[in-house]
PDB file of C-alpha atoms in Angstrom:
ATOM      1  CA  MET A   1     -23.627   1.630 -17.835  1.00  0.00           C
ATOM      2  CA  GLU A   2     -20.384   1.891 -19.668  1.00  0.00           C
ATOM      3  CA  TYR A   3     -18.357  -1.086 -20.924  1.00  0.00           C
ATOM      4  CA  LEU A   4     -14.643  -1.716 -21.585  1.00  0.00           C
ATOM      5  CA  SER A   5     -12.859  -4.815 -22.954  1.00  0.00           C
ATOM      6  CA  ASN A   6      -9.510  -5.820 -24.255  1.00  0.00           C
ATOM      7  CA  GLY A   7     -10.193  -9.215 -25.173  1.00  0.00           C
ATOM      8  CA  ILE A   8      -9.083 -10.803 -21.995  1.00  0.00           C
ATOM      9  CA  LEU A   9     -10.975  -8.732 -19.376  1.00  0.00           C
ATOM     10  CA  GLU A  10     -14.161  -6.935 -19.612  1.00  0.00           C
ATOM     11  CA  LEU A  11     -15.682  -4.590 -17.173  1.00  0.00           C
ATOM     12  CA  GLU A  12     -18.690  -2.225 -16.457  1.00  0.00           C
ATOM     13  CA  VAL A  13     -18.719   1.134 -14.780  1.00  0.00           C
ATOM     14  CA  SER A  14     -21.719   3.092 -13.426  1.00  0.00           C
ATOM     15  CA  LEU A  15     -21.921   6.713 -13.888  1.00  0.00           C
ATOM     16  CA  ARG A  16     -23.045   7.026 -10.428  1.00  0.00           C
ATOM     17  CA  GLY A  17     -19.812   7.262  -8.321  1.00  0.00           C
ATOM     18  CA  ALA A  18     -17.855   6.145 -11.450  1.00  0.00           C
ATOM     19  CA  GLU A  19     -18.131   2.761  -9.443  1.00  0.00           C
ATOM     20  CA  LEU A  20     -16.654  -0.340 -11.019  1.00  0.00           C
ATOM     21  CA  ARG A  21     -19.790  -2.837 -11.218  1.00  0.00           C
ATOM     22  CA  SER A  22     -18.436  -5.976 -13.023  1.00  0.00           C
ATOM     23  CA  LEU A  23     -14.958  -7.617 -13.786  1.00  0.00           C
ATOM     24  CA  ARG A  24     -15.047 -10.638 -15.825  1.00  0.00           C
ATOM     25  CA  ARG A  25     -12.670 -12.824 -17.924  1.00  0.00           C
ATOM     26  CA  VAL A  26     -13.884 -12.677 -21.716  1.00  0.00           C
ATOM     27  CA  ALA A  27     -13.237 -16.410 -22.128  1.00  0.00           C
ATOM     28  CA  CYS A  28     -15.546 -17.510 -19.163  1.00  0.00           C
ATOM     29  CA  PRO A  29     -18.584 -16.136 -17.538  1.00  0.00           C
ATOM     30  CA  THR A  30     -17.063 -15.936 -13.949  1.00  0.00           C
ATOM     31  CA  GLU A  31     -17.712 -12.642 -12.038  1.00  0.00           C
ATOM     32  CA  TYR A  32     -14.814 -11.630 -10.025  1.00  0.00           C
ATOM     33  CA  LEU A  33     -16.403  -8.549  -8.488  1.00  0.00           C
ATOM     34  CA  TRP A  34     -18.930  -8.862  -5.729  1.00  0.00           C
ATOM     35  CA  GLN A  35     -22.417  -7.976  -7.049  1.00  0.00           C
ATOM     36  CA  GLY A  36     -24.188  -6.110  -4.354  1.00  0.00           C
ATOM     37  CA  ASP A  37     -26.489  -8.390  -2.630  1.00  0.00           C
ATOM     38  CA  PRO A  38     -27.978  -6.199   0.063  1.00  0.00           C
ATOM     39  CA  THR A  39     -28.381  -9.317   2.299  1.00  0.00           C
ATOM     40  CA  TYR A  40     -24.561  -8.584   3.059  1.00  0.00           C
ATOM     41  CA  TRP A  41     -23.439  -5.413   1.455  1.00  0.00           C
ATOM     42  CA  ASP A  42     -25.328  -3.461  -1.209  1.00  0.00           C
ATOM     43  CA  ARG A  43     -22.267  -1.920  -2.870  1.00  0.00           C
ATOM     44  CA  ARG A  44     -19.640  -3.398  -5.216  1.00  0.00           C
ATOM     45  CA  SER A  45     -16.644  -1.212  -5.642  1.00  0.00           C
ATOM     46  CA  PRO A  46     -17.279   2.463  -4.141  1.00  0.00           C
ATOM     47  CA  ILE A  47     -14.699   5.214  -4.239  1.00  0.00           C
ATOM     48  CA  LEU A  48     -14.263   6.850  -0.756  1.00  0.00           C
ATOM     49  CA  PHE A  49     -13.961  10.672  -0.888  1.00  0.00           C
ATOM     50  CA  PRO A  50     -13.492  13.238   0.651  1.00  0.00           C
ATOM     51  CA  ASN A  51     -12.982  11.027   3.767  1.00  0.00           C
ATOM     52  CA  VAL A  52     -12.126   7.637   4.395  1.00  0.00           C
ATOM     53  CA  GLY A  53     -13.937   5.767   7.188  1.00  0.00           C
ATOM     54  CA  LYS A  54     -16.087   7.145   9.949  1.00  0.00           C
ATOM     55  CA  VAL A  55     -15.579  10.645  11.309  1.00  0.00           C
ATOM     56  CA  TRP A  56     -16.365  11.131  14.918  1.00  0.00           C
ATOM     57  CA  GLN A  57     -19.915  11.846  15.484  1.00  0.00           C
ATOM     58  CA  ASP A  58     -20.306  12.510  11.713  1.00  0.00           C
ATOM     59  CA  THR A  59     -19.062  15.918  12.319  1.00  0.00           C
ATOM     60  CA  VAL A  60     -15.714  17.711  10.738  1.00  0.00           C
ATOM     61  CA  ARG A  61     -14.463  21.021  11.589  1.00  0.00           C
ATOM     62  CA  VAL A  62     -13.174  23.747   9.190  1.00  0.00           C
ATOM     63  CA  GLY A  63     -11.889  26.590  11.126  1.00  0.00           C
ATOM     64  CA  ASN A  64     -14.762  27.569  13.552  1.00  0.00           C
ATOM     65  CA  ASP A  65     -17.500  25.794  11.546  1.00  0.00           C
ATOM     66  CA  ALA A  66     -18.852  22.251  11.647  1.00  0.00           C
ATOM     67  CA  TYR A  67     -19.879  20.141   8.871  1.00  0.00           C
ATOM     68  CA  THR A  68     -21.727  16.801   8.655  1.00  0.00           C
ATOM     69  CA  LEU A  69     -19.710  13.997   6.671  1.00  0.00           C
ATOM     70  CA  HIS A  70     -20.831  10.434   6.789  1.00  0.00           C
ATOM     71  CA  GLN A  71     -18.784   7.159   6.558  1.00  0.00           C
ATOM     72  CA  HIS A  72     -16.553   7.147   3.595  1.00  0.00           C
ATOM     73  CA  GLY A  73     -17.865  10.501   2.210  1.00  0.00           C
ATOM     74  CA  PHE A  74     -20.336  11.130  -0.683  1.00  0.00           C
ATOM     75  CA  LEU A  75     -18.351  10.836  -3.949  1.00  0.00           C
ATOM     76  CA  ARG A  76     -19.566   7.313  -4.323  1.00  0.00           C
ATOM     77  CA  ASP A  77     -23.233   8.746  -4.828  1.00  0.00           C
ATOM     78  CA  MET A  78     -22.554  11.407  -7.159  1.00  0.00           C
ATOM     79  CA  LEU A  79     -22.900  11.464 -10.720  1.00  0.00           C
ATOM     80  CA  PHE A  80     -19.890  11.582 -13.066  1.00  0.00           C
ATOM     81  CA  ARG A  81     -19.785  12.234 -16.849  1.00  0.00           C
ATOM     82  CA  LYS A  82     -17.730  10.097 -19.108  1.00  0.00           C
ATOM     83  CA  THR A  83     -14.726  12.137 -20.702  1.00  0.00           C
ATOM     84  CA  ALA A  84     -12.828   9.377 -22.586  1.00  0.00           C
ATOM     85  CA  ASP A  85     -13.942   6.085 -24.333  1.00  0.00           C
ATOM     86  CA  GLU A  86     -10.992   4.769 -26.045  1.00  0.00           C
ATOM     87  CA  ASP A  87      -9.305   1.428 -26.715  1.00  0.00           C
ATOM     88  CA  ARG A  88      -8.713  -0.107 -23.268  1.00  0.00           C
ATOM     89  CA  HIS A  89      -9.422   3.278 -21.537  1.00  0.00           C
ATOM     90  CA  LEU A  90     -12.450   4.833 -19.782  1.00  0.00           C
ATOM     91  CA  ALA A  91     -12.460   8.104 -18.009  1.00  0.00           C
ATOM     92  CA  PHE A  92     -15.028   9.804 -15.746  1.00  0.00           C
ATOM     93  CA  VAL A  93     -15.125  13.315 -14.094  1.00  0.00           C
ATOM     94  CA  CYS A  94     -17.147  14.788 -11.307  1.00  0.00           C
ATOM     95  CA  ASP A  95     -17.223  18.436 -10.008  1.00  0.00           C
ATOM     96  CA  SER A  96     -18.275  19.665  -6.804  1.00  0.00           C
ATOM     97  CA  ASP A  97     -21.822  21.226  -6.524  1.00  0.00           C
ATOM     98  CA  GLU A  98     -24.147  22.871  -4.132  1.00  0.00           C
ATOM     99  CA  THR A  99     -24.967  19.767  -2.256  1.00  0.00           C
ATOM    100  CA  SER A 100     -21.300  18.864  -1.779  1.00  0.00           C
ATOM    101  CA  LEU A 101     -20.264  22.186  -0.739  1.00  0.00           C
ATOM    102  CA  ALA A 102     -22.962  22.203   1.967  1.00  0.00           C
ATOM    103  CA  CYS A 103     -21.205  19.512   3.878  1.00  0.00           C
ATOM    104  CA  TYR A 104     -17.525  19.986   2.591  1.00  0.00           C
ATOM    105  CA  PRO A 105     -16.707  23.653   1.676  1.00  0.00           C
ATOM    106  CA  PHE A 106     -14.282  23.062  -0.973  1.00  0.00           C
ATOM    107  CA  PRO A 107     -14.297  23.193  -4.635  1.00  0.00           C
ATOM    108  CA  PHE A 108     -12.849  20.062  -6.361  1.00  0.00           C
ATOM    109  CA  ARG A 109     -12.702  17.934  -9.403  1.00  0.00           C
ATOM    110  CA  VAL A 110     -12.183  14.184  -9.275  1.00  0.00           C
ATOM    111  CA  GLN A 111     -11.239  12.134 -12.329  1.00  0.00           C
ATOM    112  CA  ILE A 112     -11.340   8.374 -12.272  1.00  0.00           C
ATOM    113  CA  ASP A 113      -9.506   6.428 -15.089  1.00  0.00           C
ATOM    114  CA  TYR A 114      -9.856   2.743 -16.003  1.00  0.00           C
ATOM    115  CA  ARG A 115      -7.243   0.986 -18.098  1.00  0.00           C
ATOM    116  CA  LEU A 116      -6.961  -2.401 -19.133  1.00  0.00           C
ATOM    117  CA  LEU A 117      -3.471  -4.174 -20.036  1.00  0.00           C
ATOM    118  CA  ARG A 118      -3.660  -7.960 -20.396  1.00  0.00           C
ATOM    119  CA  ASN A 119      -4.960  -9.261 -17.333  1.00  0.00           C
ATOM    120  CA  VAL A 120      -4.664  -6.148 -15.186  1.00  0.00           C
ATOM    121  CA  LEU A 121      -7.110  -3.483 -14.481  1.00  0.00           C
ATOM    122  CA  THR A 122      -5.535  -0.058 -13.385  1.00  0.00           C
ATOM    123  CA  VAL A 123      -7.710   2.305 -11.639  1.00  0.00           C
ATOM    124  CA  GLU A 124      -6.321   5.880 -11.359  1.00  0.00           C
ATOM    125  CA  TRP A 125      -7.570   8.873  -9.265  1.00  0.00           C
ATOM    126  CA  THR A 126      -6.748  12.450  -9.864  1.00  0.00           C
ATOM    127  CA  VAL A 127      -8.152  15.039  -7.483  1.00  0.00           C
ATOM    128  CA  GLU A 128      -7.960  18.760  -8.516  1.00  0.00           C
ATOM    129  CA  ASN A 129      -8.178  21.623  -6.295  1.00  0.00           C
ATOM    130  CA  THR A 130     -10.283  24.054  -8.197  1.00  0.00           C
ATOM    131  CA  GLY A 131     -10.778  26.575  -5.424  1.00  0.00           C
ATOM    132  CA  ASP A 132      -8.537  29.275  -4.031  1.00  0.00           C
ATOM    133  CA  GLN A 133      -7.937  27.644  -0.583  1.00  0.00           C
ATOM    134  CA  PRO A 134      -6.014  24.354   0.236  1.00  0.00           C
ATOM    135  CA  LEU A 135      -8.117  21.356  -0.229  1.00  0.00           C
ATOM    136  CA  PRO A 136      -7.922  18.740   2.631  1.00  0.00           C
ATOM    137  CA  PHE A 137      -9.065  15.250   1.425  1.00  0.00           C
ATOM    138  CA  GLN A 138      -8.687  11.539   1.767  1.00  0.00           C
ATOM    139  CA  ILE A 139      -9.529   9.032  -0.805  1.00  0.00           C
ATOM    140  CA  GLY A 140      -9.867   5.283  -0.962  1.00  0.00           C
ATOM    141  CA  ALA A 141     -10.896   2.117  -2.752  1.00  0.00           C
ATOM    142  CA  HIS A 142     -13.353  -0.450  -1.528  1.00  0.00           C
ATOM    143  CA  PRO A 143     -13.672  -3.273  -4.254  1.00  0.00           C
ATOM    144  CA  GLY A 144     -15.262  -6.645  -3.105  1.00  0.00           C
ATOM    145  CA  PHE A 145     -14.200  -9.797  -4.535  1.00  0.00           C
ATOM    146  CA  ASN A 146     -16.275 -13.037  -4.859  1.00  0.00           C
ATOM    147  CA  HIS A 147     -14.649 -16.070  -3.288  1.00  0.00           C
ATOM    148  CA  SER A 148     -13.963 -18.487  -6.099  1.00  0.00           C
ATOM    149  CA  ARG A 149     -16.409 -21.050  -4.483  1.00  0.00           C
ATOM    150  CA  TYR A 150     -18.207 -20.371  -1.550  1.00  0.00           C
ATOM    151  CA  ASP A 151     -19.733 -22.910   0.833  1.00  0.00           C
ATOM    152  CA  ALA A 152     -20.966 -21.389   4.103  1.00  0.00           C
ATOM    153  CA  ASP A 153     -20.438 -24.815   5.775  1.00  0.00           C
ATOM    154  CA  ALA A 154     -16.787 -25.140   4.538  1.00  0.00           C
ATOM    155  CA  PRO A 155     -14.179 -24.728   7.354  1.00  0.00           C
ATOM    156  CA  VAL A 156     -12.039 -22.364   4.963  1.00  0.00           C
ATOM    157  CA  HIS A 157     -13.492 -20.343   2.232  1.00  0.00           C
ATOM    158  CA  GLY A 158     -10.032 -19.279   0.734  1.00  0.00           C
ATOM    159  CA  TYR A 159      -6.868 -17.682   1.738  1.00  0.00           C
ATOM    160  CA  LEU A 160      -5.066 -14.378   1.680  1.00  0.00           C
ATOM    161  CA  SER A 161      -1.340 -13.744   1.200  1.00  0.00           C
ATOM    162  CA  ALA A 162       0.475 -10.349   1.234  1.00  0.00           C
ATOM    163  CA  ASP A 163       3.958  -8.976   0.728  1.00  0.00           C
ATOM    164  CA  ALA A 164       4.059  -7.977   4.520  1.00  0.00           C
ATOM    165  CA  ALA A 165       6.045 -10.241   6.739  1.00  0.00           C
ATOM    166  CA  SER A 166       4.339 -12.262   9.423  1.00  0.00           C
ATOM    167  CA  PRO A 167       2.872 -11.156  11.756  1.00  0.00           C
ATOM    168  CA  TRP A 168       0.728  -8.592  10.095  1.00  0.00           C
ATOM    169  CA  ILE A 169      -0.076  -5.818  12.522  1.00  0.00           C
ATOM    170  CA  SER A 170      -3.844  -4.623  12.502  1.00  0.00           C
ATOM    171  CA  ALA A 171      -5.027  -1.564  14.418  1.00  0.00           C
ATOM    172  CA  ARG A 172      -8.122  -2.283  16.613  1.00  0.00           C
ATOM    173  CA  CYS A 173     -11.249  -0.717  15.051  1.00  0.00           C
ATOM    174  CA  ASP A 174     -14.063  -0.623  17.496  1.00  0.00           C
ATOM    175  CA  GLY A 175     -17.383   0.674  16.108  1.00  0.00           C
ATOM    176  CA  GLY A 176     -15.687   1.826  12.960  1.00  0.00           C
ATOM    177  CA  PHE A 177     -13.127   4.076  14.738  1.00  0.00           C
ATOM    178  CA  VAL A 178      -9.471   3.260  15.648  1.00  0.00           C
ATOM    179  CA  HIS A 179      -8.592   2.854  19.145  1.00  0.00           C
ATOM    180  CA  PRO A 180      -6.142   5.264  20.593  1.00  0.00           C
ATOM    181  CA  ILE A 181      -3.528   4.273  23.142  1.00  0.00           C
ATOM    182  CA  PRO A 182      -3.893   6.585  26.134  1.00  0.00           C
ATOM    183  CA  ALA A 183      -1.936   9.787  25.672  1.00  0.00           C
ATOM    184  CA  ASP A 184       0.460   9.150  28.589  1.00  0.00           C
ATOM    185  CA  ALA A 185       1.354   5.712  26.814  1.00  0.00           C
ATOM    186  CA  ALA A 186       1.360   6.664  23.285  1.00  0.00           C
ATOM    187  CA  SER A 187       4.529   7.873  21.478  1.00  0.00           C
ATOM    188  CA  PRO A 188       4.129  11.503  20.205  1.00  0.00           C
ATOM    189  CA  ALA A 189       3.267  11.864  16.673  1.00  0.00           C
ATOM    190  CA  PRO A 190       2.245  14.913  14.762  1.00  0.00           C
ATOM    191  CA  ALA A 191      -0.927  14.837  12.719  1.00  0.00           C
ATOM    192  CA  SER A 192       1.020  14.700   9.592  1.00  0.00           C
ATOM    193  CA  GLU A 193       2.898  11.835  10.564  1.00  0.00           C
ATOM    194  CA  ALA A 194       2.887   9.274   7.711  1.00  0.00           C
ATOM    195  CA  LEU A 195       2.672   6.002   9.837  1.00  0.00           C
ATOM    196  CA  PRO A 196       0.867   6.960  13.113  1.00  0.00           C
ATOM    197  CA  ALA A 197       0.116   3.329  14.008  1.00  0.00           C
ATOM    198  CA  SER A 198       2.287   3.399  16.980  1.00  0.00           C
ATOM    199  CA  ASN A 199      -0.354   5.668  18.728  1.00  0.00           C
ATOM    200  CA  TYR A 200      -3.092   3.159  18.242  1.00  0.00           C
ATOM    201  CA  SER A 201      -3.941  -0.071  19.943  1.00  0.00           C
ATOM    202  CA  THR A 202      -2.887  -2.989  17.642  1.00  0.00           C
ATOM    203  CA  PHE A 203      -2.923  -6.857  17.598  1.00  0.00           C
ATOM    204  CA  PRO A 204      -0.720  -9.254  15.639  1.00  0.00           C
ATOM    205  CA  ILE A 205      -1.869 -11.633  12.907  1.00  0.00           C
ATOM    206  CA  ASP A 206       0.350 -14.573  12.700  1.00  0.00           C
ATOM    207  CA  LEU A 207       0.588 -16.418   9.391  1.00  0.00           C
ATOM    208  CA  PRO A 208       1.142 -20.044   9.050  1.00  0.00           C
ATOM    209  CA  HIS A 209       4.645 -21.109   7.498  1.00  0.00           C
ATOM    210  CA  ASP A 210       3.317 -21.155   4.085  1.00  0.00           C
ATOM    211  CA  GLY A 211       2.183 -17.424   4.092  1.00  0.00           C
ATOM    212  CA  LEU A 212      -1.475 -18.211   3.488  1.00  0.00           C
ATOM    213  CA  LEU A 213      -4.021 -16.920   6.021  1.00  0.00           C
ATOM    214  CA  PRO A 214      -6.996 -19.193   6.072  1.00  0.00           C
ATOM    215  CA  LEU A 215     -10.369 -17.258   5.655  1.00  0.00           C
ATOM    216  CA  THR A 216     -12.945 -18.893   8.039  1.00  0.00           C
ATOM    217  CA  ASN A 217     -16.143 -17.867   9.503  1.00  0.00           C
ATOM    218  CA  GLU A 218     -14.164 -16.211  12.329  1.00  0.00           C
ATOM    219  CA  THR A 219     -11.442 -14.510  10.718  1.00  0.00           C
ATOM    220  CA  PHE A 220     -13.372 -11.114  10.756  1.00  0.00           C
ATOM    221  CA  ALA A 221     -14.489 -11.221  14.278  1.00  0.00           C
ATOM    222  CA  CYS A 222     -12.253  -8.322  14.732  1.00  0.00           C
ATOM    223  CA  ASP A 223     -14.591  -6.702  11.956  1.00  0.00           C
ATOM    224  CA  THR A 224     -11.673  -5.207   9.994  1.00  0.00           C
ATOM    225  CA  ILE A 225      -7.807  -6.049   9.244  1.00  0.00           C
ATOM    226  CA  LEU A 226      -6.625  -2.489   9.359  1.00  0.00           C
ATOM    227  CA  GLU A 227      -2.854  -2.496   8.342  1.00  0.00           C
ATOM    228  CA  MET A 228      -1.552   0.910   8.968  1.00  0.00           C
ATOM    229  CA  THR A 229       2.331   0.202   8.980  1.00  0.00           C
ATOM    230  CA  GLY A 230       2.683   0.880   5.146  1.00  0.00           C
ATOM    231  CA  ARG A 231       4.169  -2.727   4.761  1.00  0.00           C
ATOM    232  CA  MET A 232       1.422  -4.004   2.797  1.00  0.00           C
ATOM    233  CA  HIS A 233       1.429  -3.319  -1.081  1.00  0.00           C
ATOM    234  CA  ARG A 234       0.364  -6.402  -2.732  1.00  0.00           C
ATOM    235  CA  ILE A 235      -2.479  -8.636  -1.430  1.00  0.00           C
ATOM    236  CA  THR A 236      -3.684 -11.958  -3.144  1.00  0.00           C
ATOM    237  CA  LEU A 237      -7.015 -13.754  -2.447  1.00  0.00           C
ATOM    238  CA  HIS A 238      -6.544 -17.418  -3.118  1.00  0.00           C
ATOM    239  CA  ASP A 239      -9.234 -20.015  -3.610  1.00  0.00           C
ATOM    240  CA  ALA A 240     -10.010 -22.871  -1.044  1.00  0.00           C
ATOM    241  CA  ASP A 241      -7.231 -24.880  -2.755  1.00  0.00           C
ATOM    242  CA  GLY A 242      -4.573 -22.242  -2.101  1.00  0.00           C
ATOM    243  CA  ARG A 243      -4.615 -21.063  -6.053  1.00  0.00           C
ATOM    244  CA  PRO A 244      -4.341 -17.286  -6.606  1.00  0.00           C
ATOM    245  CA  TRP A 245      -7.635 -15.739  -7.684  1.00  0.00           C
ATOM    246  CA  VAL A 246      -7.351 -11.923  -7.650  1.00  0.00           C
ATOM    247  CA  THR A 247      -4.551  -9.588  -6.313  1.00  0.00           C
ATOM    248  CA  VAL A 248      -4.717  -6.015  -5.506  1.00  0.00           C
ATOM    249  CA  ARG A 249      -1.476  -4.063  -5.794  1.00  0.00           C
ATOM    250  CA  HIS A 250      -0.900  -0.367  -4.577  1.00  0.00           C
ATOM    251  CA  GLN A 251       1.449   2.010  -2.821  1.00  0.00           C
ATOM    252  CA  MET A 252      -0.881   3.587  -0.366  1.00  0.00           C
ATOM    253  CA  PRO A 253      -0.182   3.757   3.282  1.00  0.00           C
ATOM    254  CA  VAL A 254      -3.149   1.930   4.571  1.00  0.00           C
ATOM    255  CA  THR A 255      -4.716  -1.321   3.461  1.00  0.00           C
ATOM    256  CA  ALA A 256      -8.099  -2.444   5.030  1.00  0.00           C
ATOM    257  CA  ILE A 257      -9.443  -6.149   4.579  1.00  0.00           C
ATOM    258  CA  TRP A 258     -13.175  -6.836   5.548  1.00  0.00           C
ATOM    259  CA  SER A 259     -16.009  -9.034   5.075  1.00  0.00           C
ATOM    260  CA  PRO A 260     -19.291  -8.692   6.759  1.00  0.00           C
ATOM    261  CA  CYS A 261     -21.036 -11.084   9.200  1.00  0.00           C
ATOM    262  CA  GLY A 262     -17.575 -11.883  10.820  1.00  0.00           C
ATOM    263  CA  GLY A 263     -16.490 -13.364   7.662  1.00  0.00           C
ATOM    264  CA  ARG A 264     -19.721 -15.304   7.002  1.00  0.00           C
ATOM    265  CA  ALA A 265     -20.209 -13.862   3.510  1.00  0.00           C
ATOM    266  CA  PRO A 266     -19.211 -14.984   0.133  1.00  0.00           C
ATOM    267  CA  PHE A 267     -16.821 -12.140  -0.612  1.00  0.00           C
ATOM    268  CA  ILE A 268     -14.094 -10.044   0.782  1.00  0.00           C
ATOM    269  CA  CYS A 269     -13.052  -6.514   0.447  1.00  0.00           C
ATOM    270  CA  ILE A 270      -9.522  -5.526  -0.212  1.00  0.00           C
ATOM    271  CA  GLU A 271      -9.022  -1.691   0.230  1.00  0.00           C
ATOM    272  CA  PRO A 272      -6.224   0.540  -0.491  1.00  0.00           C
ATOM    273  CA  TRP A 273      -6.552   3.747   1.398  1.00  0.00           C
ATOM    274  CA  GLU A 274      -5.052   7.153   1.246  1.00  0.00           C
ATOM    275  CA  GLY A 275      -6.828   7.953   4.509  1.00  0.00           C
ATOM    276  CA  CYS A 276      -8.370   6.400   7.455  1.00  0.00           C
ATOM    277  CA  CYS A 277     -11.210   6.491  10.034  1.00  0.00           C
ATOM    278  CA  ASP A 278     -10.955   8.873  12.889  1.00  0.00           C
ATOM    279  CA  PRO A 279      -9.754   7.629  16.365  1.00  0.00           C
ATOM    280  CA  GLU A 280     -12.337   7.580  19.002  1.00  0.00           C
ATOM    281  CA  GLY A 281     -13.209  10.981  20.427  1.00  0.00           C
ATOM    282  CA  TYR A 282     -11.453  12.797  17.612  1.00  0.00           C
ATOM    283  CA  ASP A 283     -12.560  16.666  17.486  1.00  0.00           C
ATOM    284  CA  GLY A 284      -9.699  18.170  15.652  1.00  0.00           C
ATOM    285  CA  GLN A 285      -9.757  20.010  12.442  1.00  0.00           C
ATOM    286  CA  LEU A 286     -10.490  18.211   9.048  1.00  0.00           C
ATOM    287  CA  ARG A 287      -7.177  19.006   7.586  1.00  0.00           C
ATOM    288  CA  ASP A 288      -5.471  17.427  10.789  1.00  0.00           C
ATOM    289  CA  ARG A 289      -6.839  13.792  10.458  1.00  0.00           C
ATOM    290  CA  HIS A 290      -4.131  11.332   9.946  1.00  0.00           C
ATOM    291  CA  TYR A 291      -3.130  10.527   6.447  1.00  0.00           C
ATOM    292  CA  SER A 292      -4.934  13.521   5.038  1.00  0.00           C
ATOM    293  CA  HIS A 293      -3.736  15.246   1.940  1.00  0.00           C
ATOM    294  CA  ILE A 294      -3.473  19.177   1.665  1.00  0.00           C
ATOM    295  CA  LEU A 295      -3.647  19.993  -1.979  1.00  0.00           C
ATOM    296  CA  PRO A 296      -2.786  23.804  -2.930  1.00  0.00           C
ATOM    297  CA  PRO A 297      -5.201  25.849  -4.975  1.00  0.00           C
ATOM    298  CA  GLN A 298      -5.276  24.941  -8.661  1.00  0.00           C
ATOM    299  CA  GLN A 299      -2.952  21.986  -8.130  1.00  0.00           C
ATOM    300  CA  ARG A 300      -3.659  18.184  -8.966  1.00  0.00           C
ATOM    301  CA  TRP A 301      -2.785  15.023  -7.074  1.00  0.00           C
ATOM    302  CA  THR A 302      -2.901  11.465  -8.688  1.00  0.00           C
ATOM    303  CA  THR A 303      -2.390   7.951  -7.660  1.00  0.00           C
ATOM    304  CA  SER A 304      -3.376   4.538  -8.776  1.00  0.00           C
ATOM    305  CA  TYR A 305      -3.972   0.888  -7.781  1.00  0.00           C
ATOM    306  CA  ASP A 306      -4.154  -2.500  -9.838  1.00  0.00           C
ATOM    307  CA  ILE A 307      -6.617  -5.413  -9.824  1.00  0.00           C
ATOM    308  CA  ILE A 308      -4.820  -8.433 -11.328  1.00  0.00           C
ATOM    309  CA  VAL A 309      -7.037 -11.262 -12.331  1.00  0.00           C
ATOM    310  CA  GLU A 310      -4.856 -14.280 -11.606  1.00  0.00           C
TER     311      GLU A 310
END
């Protein structure tokens, strides 16, 4: 386990998946990050690559060939090597290998940087195409955050707020796949369309006048709140008294918000995505999945998101 502290926040990162494993304030023992109890979910903050969400029938197509890729990809289980351990900064790198090339035939390098500045943790991803063909990929975050105080019998466990105006618009996600509107009813959108939500079945989430969405045992009966309109870039988890607890800030096109057991769990995941799960029945090319990036040979692509401990 690798450690980092700036005197205000301290964190731990595993070499497996370069996964954030702990996030605490130095001055108190409170753990903000979900700790992986397998009763609910055995991960903490995996990095999703080269696909975000499920691919239809666990199969992707590259030209005339088919490959097996499972939900959220394989990077979360690969071993990284530490390349920087400096004041307020850790960096990790992972390269493609024989195992990854067998299911995703593209050479790559992924670097993950963790930086601390006061009460903010910045997580930066850099994807490098080390091959000689264009690299199609998606990447996403999946951090879980503990509720400040969790009582399974309480009517409200906390609240959510965001910078998107009410109502929030969530795509319907059935069995881990977005539900497409029938072709004759959908507005046309090319595979490269940045905001294809108009082609998917959606439902509104109306917020109370105070802008705080109560988190109850029924909030996630829909499984996942999947905001694909690109309007949501700052999401705050509040405690049961309405006080801000932790915020995720990003500039990515998709935000997923999830808690298992329909919301009957002591944590919630706030997930910025540069990617999304397949529509039901998708059998197109890997490069044509919505929100995929196509990185030219020997080029790099970088983005980041922040976790703000309130």
